Amino acid sequence: MEEETRKQVIREKLKQQFKGKRAITAVYHPKYPESAQREYLRLCSSYMAVEKQILIKYLPELKQIINNPTGFHRDSALNNEEMRKKERYLSLITVLSQIKLLFEKIYKELETTLGLYRLSEELKKIAALNYKLTVKEWKKMVSKTLAINLLEDYYSGNFYKDILSKWVSKNVDLIKTIPRNSLGKIEEMVYRLYMDGTSNTNIVKEIHKQYSISKRHARMIARDQTAKLNADITEYQQRDAGIRRYEWSSSGDERVRKSHRKLDGHIFSWNAPPETDKGRRCHPGQDYQCRCCALPIFEFDKIDLPI
């Protein structure tokens, strides 16, 4: 009863402060957790660097398999692309078998090396940094909009335990798949290029090109997962504070996708996410690579802040 009375007093004071208004939209646009994203990028880069190091180590052996699979002296006429194709078809079973065995060795060494990384611990640090930055921005938003301060330690302890634990578990699995998927694509590409009669030099060039594509994909995952955790924490904060609706706010630059730009400035309910693209429904930050945010609408009859 005392707690409910306290909440009612706060609500009435806020109404008086804002001259009888029933609600007000946040006036502060929270900052994106850039430093948490940088840490995630660093972690992904270190994982991809291990893959590159191992690939470079085994490239000479791969060249030898492709160049001279049977171990016999090669005729100079095989410099001709047509002759290379013919020889490769004749030695197809031998070569494919040797390539398969080589990539099995690469997979095994990669998993052994990456197993030495304390991936879960690193991700816990990133998650903790993300939540720390998001809470800081939430407190600043409440202070600048309502001119009140939240309890300093309210969002510590177990408040975000489930959200952070689920995110860490999901991202451990996600990061582990990045180098393995990258190697899988490289292995498939090597088979195809070999069958096409591609020269050793060009096969190695294509391997480096595919690795670069995979590295960019890893960076995209880092940005996407940082935004998703930030969005999940934001939703949890606002729902806990009795906030039912928010204003969609885009980052306002050229990178904002057209469908999200259309949502900018519109009001939505936390119970009914808007359609963002082709039937997909998401809150700000929950769509792939989304940097939009949810500006809370503080309804004074519903507000429940730890003041």
mmCIF file of C-alpha atoms in Angstrom:
data_model
loop_
_atom_site.group_PDB
_atom_site.id
_atom_site.type_symbol
_atom_site.label_atom_id
_atom_site.label_comp_id
_atom_site.label_asym_id
_atom_site.label_seq_id
_atom_site.Cartn_x
_atom_site.Cartn_y
_atom_site.Cartn_z
ATOM 1 C CA MET A 1 0.000 0.000 0.000
ATOM 2 C CA GLU A 2 2.824 2.395 0.910
ATOM 3 C CA GLU A 3 4.552 1.605 -2.381
ATOM 4 C CA GLU A 4 1.399 2.328 -4.390
ATOM 5 C CA THR A 5 0.887 5.590 -2.488
ATOM 6 C CA ARG A 6 4.476 6.602 -3.254
ATOM 7 C CA LYS A 7 3.938 5.907 -6.980
ATOM 8 C CA GLN A 8 0.717 7.926 -6.973
ATOM 9 C CA VAL A 9 2.434 10.916 -5.332
ATOM 10 C CA ILE A 10 5.191 10.799 -7.981
ATOM 11 C CA ARG A 11 2.631 10.609 -10.791
ATOM 12 C CA GLU A 12 0.695 13.605 -9.470
ATOM 13 C CA LYS A 13 3.881 15.666 -9.059
ATOM 14 C CA LEU A 14 4.889 14.894 -12.650
ATOM 15 C CA LYS A 15 1.456 16.002 -13.907
ATOM 16 C CA GLN A 16 1.826 19.264 -12.016
ATOM 17 C CA GLN A 17 5.363 19.729 -13.296
ATOM 18 C CA PHE A 18 4.212 19.314 -16.891
ATOM 19 C CA LYS A 19 1.093 21.451 -16.449
ATOM 20 C CA GLY A 20 -1.499 18.701 -16.466
ATOM 21 C CA LYS A 21 -0.149 16.772 -19.453
ATOM 22 C CA ARG A 22 -0.999 13.072 -19.438
ATOM 23 C CA ALA A 23 2.156 12.024 -21.316
ATOM 24 C CA ILE A 24 5.437 13.289 -22.715
ATOM 25 C CA THR A 25 7.889 11.821 -25.248
ATOM 26 C CA ALA A 26 11.559 11.578 -24.319
ATOM 27 C CA VAL A 27 13.541 14.610 -25.449
ATOM 28 C CA TYR A 28 16.924 12.884 -25.383
ATOM 29 C CA HIS A 29 18.148 10.571 -28.179
ATOM 30 C CA PRO A 30 20.271 7.809 -26.553
ATOM 31 C CA LYS A 31 23.744 7.107 -27.912
ATOM 32 C CA TYR A 32 24.503 3.784 -29.581
ATOM 33 C CA PRO A 33 26.906 1.534 -27.549
ATOM 34 C CA GLU A 34 29.849 2.036 -29.932
ATOM 35 C CA SER A 35 32.523 0.799 -27.526
ATOM 36 C CA ALA A 36 30.651 -2.497 -26.987
ATOM 37 C CA GLN A 37 30.443 -2.916 -30.755
ATOM 38 C CA ARG A 38 34.191 -2.248 -31.099
ATOM 39 C CA GLU A 39 34.919 -4.989 -28.570
ATOM 40 C CA TYR A 40 32.717 -7.434 -30.471
ATOM 41 C CA LEU A 41 34.468 -6.487 -33.730
ATOM 42 C CA ARG A 42 37.832 -7.058 -32.073
ATOM 43 C CA LEU A 43 36.731 -10.508 -30.916
ATOM 44 C CA CYS A 44 35.483 -11.484 -34.388
ATOM 45 C CA SER A 45 38.679 -10.173 -35.986
ATOM 46 C CA SER A 46 40.833 -12.275 -33.652
ATOM 47 C CA TYR A 47 38.820 -15.382 -34.579
ATOM 48 C CA MET A 48 39.141 -14.672 -38.291
ATOM 49 C CA ALA A 49 42.880 -14.015 -37.888
ATOM 50 C CA VAL A 50 43.293 -17.567 -36.571
ATOM 51 C CA GLU A 51 41.559 -18.924 -39.671
ATOM 52 C CA LYS A 52 43.808 -16.858 -41.955
ATOM 53 C CA GLN A 53 46.949 -17.995 -40.158
ATOM 54 C CA ILE A 54 46.002 -21.659 -40.540
ATOM 55 C CA LEU A 55 44.983 -21.208 -44.197
ATOM 56 C CA ILE A 56 48.342 -19.626 -45.031
ATOM 57 C CA LYS A 57 50.109 -22.498 -43.296
ATOM 58 C CA TYR A 58 48.390 -25.109 -45.498
ATOM 59 C CA LEU A 59 48.366 -23.219 -48.823
ATOM 60 C CA PRO A 60 51.681 -24.767 -50.044
ATOM 61 C CA GLU A 61 50.261 -28.239 -49.433
ATOM 62 C CA LEU A 62 47.052 -27.350 -51.280
ATOM 63 C CA LYS A 63 49.067 -26.045 -54.236
ATOM 64 C CA GLN A 64 51.051 -29.282 -54.336
ATOM 65 C CA ILE A 65 47.880 -31.377 -54.411
ATOM 66 C CA ILE A 66 46.348 -29.354 -57.217
ATOM 67 C CA ASN A 67 49.575 -28.959 -59.174
ATOM 68 C CA ASN A 68 50.820 -32.546 -59.039
ATOM 69 C CA PRO A 69 48.279 -34.882 -57.401
ATOM 70 C CA THR A 70 49.882 -38.130 -58.566
ATOM 71 C CA GLY A 71 53.451 -37.111 -57.843
ATOM 72 C CA PHE A 72 54.556 -37.716 -61.453
ATOM 73 C CA HIS A 73 56.530 -35.271 -63.614
ATOM 74 C CA ARG A 74 54.239 -32.804 -65.370
ATOM 75 C CA ASP A 75 54.587 -32.202 -69.076
ATOM 76 C CA SER A 76 55.175 -28.581 -70.107
ATOM 77 C CA ALA A 77 52.167 -28.859 -72.411
ATOM 78 C CA LEU A 78 49.969 -28.840 -69.336
ATOM 79 C CA ASN A 79 50.461 -25.102 -69.097
ATOM 80 C CA ASN A 80 47.647 -25.029 -71.622
ATOM 81 C CA GLU A 81 44.272 -24.565 -69.869
ATOM 82 C CA GLU A 82 42.589 -27.303 -71.925
ATOM 83 C CA MET A 83 45.315 -29.807 -71.031
ATOM 84 C CA ARG A 84 45.071 -28.850 -67.360
ATOM 85 C CA LYS A 85 41.347 -29.596 -67.429
ATOM 86 C CA LYS A 86 41.957 -32.964 -69.089
ATOM 87 C CA GLU A 87 44.561 -34.012 -66.525
ATOM 88 C CA ARG A 88 42.361 -32.874 -63.659
ATOM 89 C CA TYR A 89 39.474 -35.021 -64.838
ATOM 90 C CA LEU A 90 41.792 -38.031 -65.144
ATOM 91 C CA SER A 91 43.078 -37.571 -61.580
ATOM 92 C CA LEU A 92 39.745 -36.367 -60.173
ATOM 93 C CA ILE A 93 39.200 -39.022 -57.482
ATOM 94 C CA THR A 94 42.757 -38.719 -56.197
ATOM 95 C CA VAL A 95 42.659 -34.934 -56.009
ATOM 96 C CA LEU A 96 39.219 -34.631 -54.403
ATOM 97 C CA SER A 97 40.203 -37.198 -51.803
ATOM 98 C CA GLN A 98 43.432 -35.353 -50.985
ATOM 99 C CA ILE A 99 41.696 -31.966 -50.808
ATOM 100 C CA LYS A 100 39.063 -33.454 -48.470
ATOM 101 C CA LEU A 101 41.750 -34.886 -46.180
ATOM 102 C CA LEU A 102 43.638 -31.589 -46.164
ATOM 103 C CA PHE A 103 40.553 -29.573 -45.191
ATOM 104 C CA GLU A 104 39.780 -32.084 -42.444
ATOM 105 C CA LYS A 105 43.229 -31.317 -41.033
ATOM 106 C CA ILE A 106 42.543 -27.582 -41.320
ATOM 107 C CA TYR A 107 39.156 -27.927 -39.569
ATOM 108 C CA LYS A 108 40.715 -29.955 -36.763
ATOM 109 C CA GLU A 109 43.562 -27.494 -36.182
ATOM 110 C CA LEU A 110 41.156 -24.552 -36.326
ATOM 111 C CA GLU A 111 38.833 -26.034 -33.698
ATOM 112 C CA THR A 112 41.769 -26.986 -31.457
ATOM 113 C CA THR A 113 43.254 -23.475 -31.669
ATOM 114 C CA LEU A 114 39.945 -21.662 -31.181
ATOM 115 C CA GLY A 115 39.161 -23.957 -28.255
ATOM 116 C CA LEU A 116 41.923 -22.189 -26.340
ATOM 117 C CA TYR A 117 39.987 -18.909 -26.478
ATOM 118 C CA ARG A 118 37.772 -18.059 -23.489
ATOM 119 C CA LEU A 119 34.933 -17.124 -25.801
ATOM 120 C CA SER A 120 32.159 -17.191 -23.218
ATOM 121 C CA GLU A 121 34.124 -14.975 -20.827
ATOM 122 C CA GLU A 122 34.913 -12.466 -23.587
ATOM 123 C CA LEU A 123 31.255 -12.268 -24.609
ATOM 124 C CA LYS A 124 30.173 -11.787 -20.989
ATOM 125 C CA LYS A 125 32.464 -8.751 -20.820
ATOM 126 C CA ILE A 126 30.969 -7.349 -24.029
ATOM 127 C CA ALA A 127 27.409 -7.962 -22.776
ATOM 128 C CA ALA A 128 28.217 -6.268 -19.457
ATOM 129 C CA LEU A 129 29.671 -3.254 -21.269
ATOM 130 C CA ASN A 130 26.610 -3.026 -23.529
ATOM 131 C CA TYR A 131 24.203 -3.079 -20.580
ATOM 132 C CA LYS A 132 26.299 -0.550 -18.642
ATOM 133 C CA LEU A 133 26.204 1.904 -21.551
ATOM 134 C CA THR A 134 22.494 1.326 -22.199
ATOM 135 C CA VAL A 135 21.580 1.881 -18.529
ATOM 136 C CA LYS A 136 23.661 5.068 -18.497
ATOM 137 C CA GLU A 137 21.740 6.401 -21.501
ATOM 138 C CA TRP A 138 18.391 5.373 -19.992
ATOM 139 C CA LYS A 139 19.126 7.289 -16.772
ATOM 140 C CA LYS A 140 20.208 10.298 -18.811
ATOM 141 C CA MET A 141 17.008 10.104 -20.877
ATOM 142 C CA VAL A 142 14.813 10.079 -17.751
ATOM 143 C CA SER A 143 16.798 12.903 -16.165
ATOM 144 C CA LYS A 144 16.721 15.169 -19.226
ATOM 145 C CA THR A 145 13.042 14.490 -19.971
ATOM 146 C CA LEU A 146 11.469 14.363 -16.497
ATOM 147 C CA ALA A 147 14.148 16.151 -14.429
ATOM 148 C CA ILE A 148 14.303 13.267 -11.959
ATOM 149 C CA ASN A 149 17.096 10.859 -11.033
ATOM 150 C CA LEU A 150 16.770 7.082 -10.901
ATOM 151 C CA LEU A 151 18.120 4.922 -8.074
ATOM 152 C CA GLU A 152 21.807 4.339 -8.762
ATOM 153 C CA ASP A 153 21.858 0.584 -8.147
ATOM 154 C CA TYR A 154 18.354 -0.358 -9.341
ATOM 155 C CA TYR A 155 19.503 -1.896 -12.628
ATOM 156 C CA SER A 156 22.390 -3.857 -11.141
ATOM 157 C CA GLY A 157 22.417 -7.435 -9.861
ATOM 158 C CA ASN A 158 19.947 -9.819 -11.506
ATOM 159 C CA PHE A 159 17.853 -7.227 -13.352
ATOM 160 C CA TYR A 160 19.242 -8.215 -16.770
ATOM 161 C CA LYS A 161 20.506 -11.700 -15.895
ATOM 162 C CA ASP A 162 18.232 -13.666 -18.254
ATOM 163 C CA ILE A 163 18.669 -11.281 -21.200
ATOM 164 C CA LEU A 164 22.461 -11.239 -20.902
ATOM 165 C CA SER A 165 22.759 -15.014 -20.357
ATOM 166 C CA LYS A 166 20.651 -15.824 -23.427
ATOM 167 C CA TRP A 167 22.595 -13.354 -25.563
ATOM 168 C CA VAL A 168 25.972 -14.770 -24.493
ATOM 169 C CA SER A 169 24.854 -18.361 -25.117
ATOM 170 C CA LYS A 170 23.494 -17.503 -28.578
ATOM 171 C CA ASN A 171 26.600 -15.561 -29.561
ATOM 172 C CA VAL A 172 29.022 -18.262 -28.414
ATOM 173 C CA ASP A 173 27.362 -20.586 -30.941
ATOM 174 C CA LEU A 174 27.180 -17.837 -33.556
ATOM 175 C CA ILE A 175 30.865 -16.879 -33.428
ATOM 176 C CA LYS A 176 31.983 -20.506 -33.480
ATOM 177 C CA THR A 177 30.179 -20.990 -36.801
ATOM 178 C CA ILE A 178 31.840 -17.994 -38.519
ATOM 179 C CA PRO A 179 35.285 -19.508 -39.317
ATOM 180 C CA ARG A 180 33.834 -22.977 -39.916
ATOM 181 C CA ASN A 181 31.286 -21.637 -42.435
ATOM 182 C CA SER A 182 34.053 -19.592 -44.042
ATOM 183 C CA LEU A 183 36.225 -22.679 -44.473
ATOM 184 C CA GLY A 184 33.268 -24.606 -45.862
ATOM 185 C CA LYS A 185 32.767 -21.999 -48.586
ATOM 186 C CA ILE A 186 36.489 -21.981 -49.389
ATOM 187 C CA GLU A 187 36.555 -25.787 -49.640
ATOM 188 C CA GLU A 188 33.566 -25.820 -52.031
ATOM 189 C CA MET A 189 35.176 -23.068 -54.087
ATOM 190 C CA VAL A 190 38.458 -24.980 -54.382
ATOM 191 C CA TYR A 191 36.611 -28.050 -55.730
ATOM 192 C CA ARG A 192 34.787 -25.931 -58.305
ATOM 193 C CA LEU A 193 37.856 -23.985 -59.441
ATOM 194 C CA TYR A 194 39.885 -27.164 -59.734
ATOM 195 C CA MET A 195 37.221 -28.708 -61.978
ATOM 196 C CA ASP A 196 37.178 -25.536 -64.096
ATOM 197 C CA GLY A 197 40.907 -25.854 -64.758
ATOM 198 C CA THR A 198 41.780 -22.649 -62.866
ATOM 199 C CA SER A 199 45.495 -22.089 -62.306
ATOM 200 C CA ASN A 200 47.093 -22.380 -58.858
ATOM 201 C CA THR A 201 47.741 -18.645 -58.737
ATOM 202 C CA ASN A 202 44.102 -17.771 -59.409
ATOM 203 C CA ILE A 203 42.811 -20.369 -56.946
ATOM 204 C CA VAL A 204 44.938 -18.786 -54.195
ATOM 205 C CA LYS A 205 43.641 -15.331 -55.196
ATOM 206 C CA GLU A 206 40.052 -16.570 -54.934
ATOM 207 C CA ILE A 207 40.756 -18.095 -51.504
ATOM 208 C CA HIS A 208 41.957 -14.697 -50.237
ATOM 209 C CA LYS A 209 38.919 -13.012 -51.809
ATOM 210 C CA GLN A 210 36.497 -15.447 -50.130
ATOM 211 C CA TYR A 211 38.258 -14.958 -46.786
ATOM 212 C CA SER A 212 37.772 -11.176 -47.113
ATOM 213 C CA ILE A 213 34.058 -11.678 -47.794
ATOM 214 C CA SER A 214 33.753 -13.890 -44.710
ATOM 215 C CA LYS A 215 35.601 -11.314 -42.615
ATOM 216 C CA ARG A 216 33.152 -8.602 -43.703
ATOM 217 C CA HIS A 217 30.280 -10.923 -42.813
ATOM 218 C CA ALA A 218 31.773 -11.393 -39.326
ATOM 219 C CA ARG A 219 31.829 -7.619 -38.894
ATOM 220 C CA MET A 220 28.181 -7.396 -39.947
ATOM 221 C CA ILE A 221 27.294 -9.999 -37.302
ATOM 222 C CA ALA A 222 29.142 -7.962 -34.661
ATOM 223 C CA ARG A 223 27.156 -4.817 -35.515
ATOM 224 C CA ASP A 224 23.876 -6.721 -35.712
ATOM 225 C CA GLN A 225 24.258 -8.552 -32.396
ATOM 226 C CA THR A 226 25.358 -5.402 -30.539
ATOM 227 C CA ALA A 227 22.236 -3.603 -31.765
ATOM 228 C CA LYS A 228 19.961 -6.523 -30.845
ATOM 229 C CA LEU A 229 21.217 -6.717 -27.257
ATOM 230 C CA ASN A 230 20.885 -2.947 -26.904
ATOM 231 C CA ALA A 231 17.307 -3.163 -28.242
ATOM 232 C CA ASP A 232 16.361 -6.023 -25.897
ATOM 233 C CA ILE A 233 17.691 -4.172 -22.849
ATOM 234 C CA THR A 234 15.857 -1.020 -23.936
ATOM 235 C CA GLU A 235 12.547 -2.844 -24.275
ATOM 236 C CA TYR A 236 12.976 -4.492 -20.866
ATOM 237 C CA GLN A 237 13.808 -1.136 -19.217
ATOM 238 C CA GLN A 238 10.822 0.627 -20.691
ATOM 239 C CA ARG A 239 8.315 -2.130 -19.951
ATOM 240 C CA ASP A 240 9.593 -2.296 -16.354
ATOM 241 C CA ALA A 241 9.000 1.451 -16.055
ATOM 242 C CA GLY A 242 5.356 1.074 -17.103
ATOM 243 C CA ILE A 243 5.956 2.463 -20.594
ATOM 244 C CA ARG A 244 3.532 1.007 -23.130
ATOM 245 C CA ARG A 245 4.327 3.074 -26.226
ATOM 246 C CA TYR A 246 7.332 4.602 -27.940
ATOM 247 C CA GLU A 247 8.193 6.880 -30.855
ATOM 248 C CA TRP A 248 10.296 5.259 -33.580
ATOM 249 C CA SER A 249 13.452 7.304 -34.123
ATOM 250 C CA SER A 250 15.892 6.539 -36.932
ATOM 251 C CA SER A 251 19.581 7.460 -36.895
ATOM 252 C CA GLY A 252 18.787 10.035 -39.591
ATOM 253 C CA ASP A 253 21.619 9.321 -42.041
ATOM 254 C CA GLU A 254 21.908 7.850 -45.551
ATOM 255 C CA ARG A 255 22.390 4.320 -44.180
ATOM 256 C CA VAL A 256 18.825 4.153 -42.826
ATOM 257 C CA ARG A 257 16.786 1.775 -45.003
ATOM 258 C CA LYS A 258 13.719 3.190 -46.740
ATOM 259 C CA SER A 259 11.179 1.114 -44.760
ATOM 260 C CA HIS A 260 12.637 2.335 -41.443
ATOM 261 C CA ARG A 261 12.754 5.938 -42.600
ATOM 262 C CA LYS A 262 8.990 5.727 -43.152
ATOM 263 C CA LEU A 263 8.515 4.658 -39.521
ATOM 264 C CA ASP A 264 10.504 7.589 -38.131
ATOM 265 C CA GLY A 265 8.397 9.771 -35.819
ATOM 266 C CA HIS A 266 5.470 7.342 -35.652
ATOM 267 C CA ILE A 267 4.074 5.967 -32.379
ATOM 268 C CA PHE A 268 3.915 2.216 -31.702
ATOM 269 C CA SER A 269 3.027 -0.129 -28.838
ATOM 270 C CA TRP A 270 5.531 -2.514 -27.262
ATOM 271 C CA ASN A 271 2.793 -5.147 -27.574
ATOM 272 C CA ALA A 272 2.446 -4.657 -31.348
ATOM 273 C CA PRO A 273 5.719 -4.224 -33.266
ATOM 274 C CA PRO A 274 5.311 -2.440 -36.615
ATOM 275 C CA GLU A 275 5.858 -4.075 -39.986
ATOM 276 C CA THR A 276 9.376 -3.163 -41.110
ATOM 277 C CA ASP A 277 9.713 -5.040 -44.383
ATOM 278 C CA LYS A 278 7.793 -7.721 -46.322
ATOM 279 C CA GLY A 279 5.663 -8.861 -43.419
ATOM 280 C CA ARG A 280 8.496 -8.803 -40.872
ATOM 281 C CA ARG A 281 7.589 -7.104 -37.595
ATOM 282 C CA CYS A 282 10.258 -5.660 -35.316
ATOM 283 C CA HIS A 283 10.828 -3.022 -32.669
ATOM 284 C CA PRO A 284 13.701 -0.525 -33.178
ATOM 285 C CA GLY A 285 17.114 -2.219 -33.165
ATOM 286 C CA GLN A 286 15.680 -5.718 -33.554
ATOM 287 C CA ASP A 287 15.764 -5.808 -37.353
ATOM 288 C CA TYR A 288 18.974 -6.843 -39.099
ATOM 289 C CA GLN A 289 21.672 -4.119 -38.769
ATOM 290 C CA CYS A 290 19.064 -1.672 -37.444
ATOM 291 C CA ARG A 291 20.412 1.413 -35.608
ATOM 292 C CA CYS A 292 17.020 2.981 -34.866
ATOM 293 C CA CYS A 293 15.884 3.518 -31.277
ATOM 294 C CA ALA A 294 12.655 3.683 -29.283
ATOM 295 C CA LEU A 295 11.975 7.027 -27.607
ATOM 296 C CA PRO A 296 9.713 6.231 -24.630
ATOM 297 C CA ILE A 297 6.394 7.963 -24.112
ATOM 298 C CA PHE A 298 6.085 8.586 -20.379
ATOM 299 C CA GLU A 299 2.377 8.297 -19.445
ATOM 300 C CA PHE A 300 2.054 9.798 -15.987
ATOM 301 C CA ASP A 301 -0.859 7.564 -14.961
ATOM 302 C CA LYS A 302 1.187 4.431 -15.710
ATOM 303 C CA ILE A 303 4.745 5.464 -14.884
ATOM 304 C CA ASP A 304 6.658 3.241 -12.459
ATOM 305 C CA LEU A 305 10.235 4.507 -12.075
ATOM 306 C CA PRO A 306 12.685 3.622 -9.253
ATOM 307 C CA ILE A 307 13.178 7.230 -8.133
#
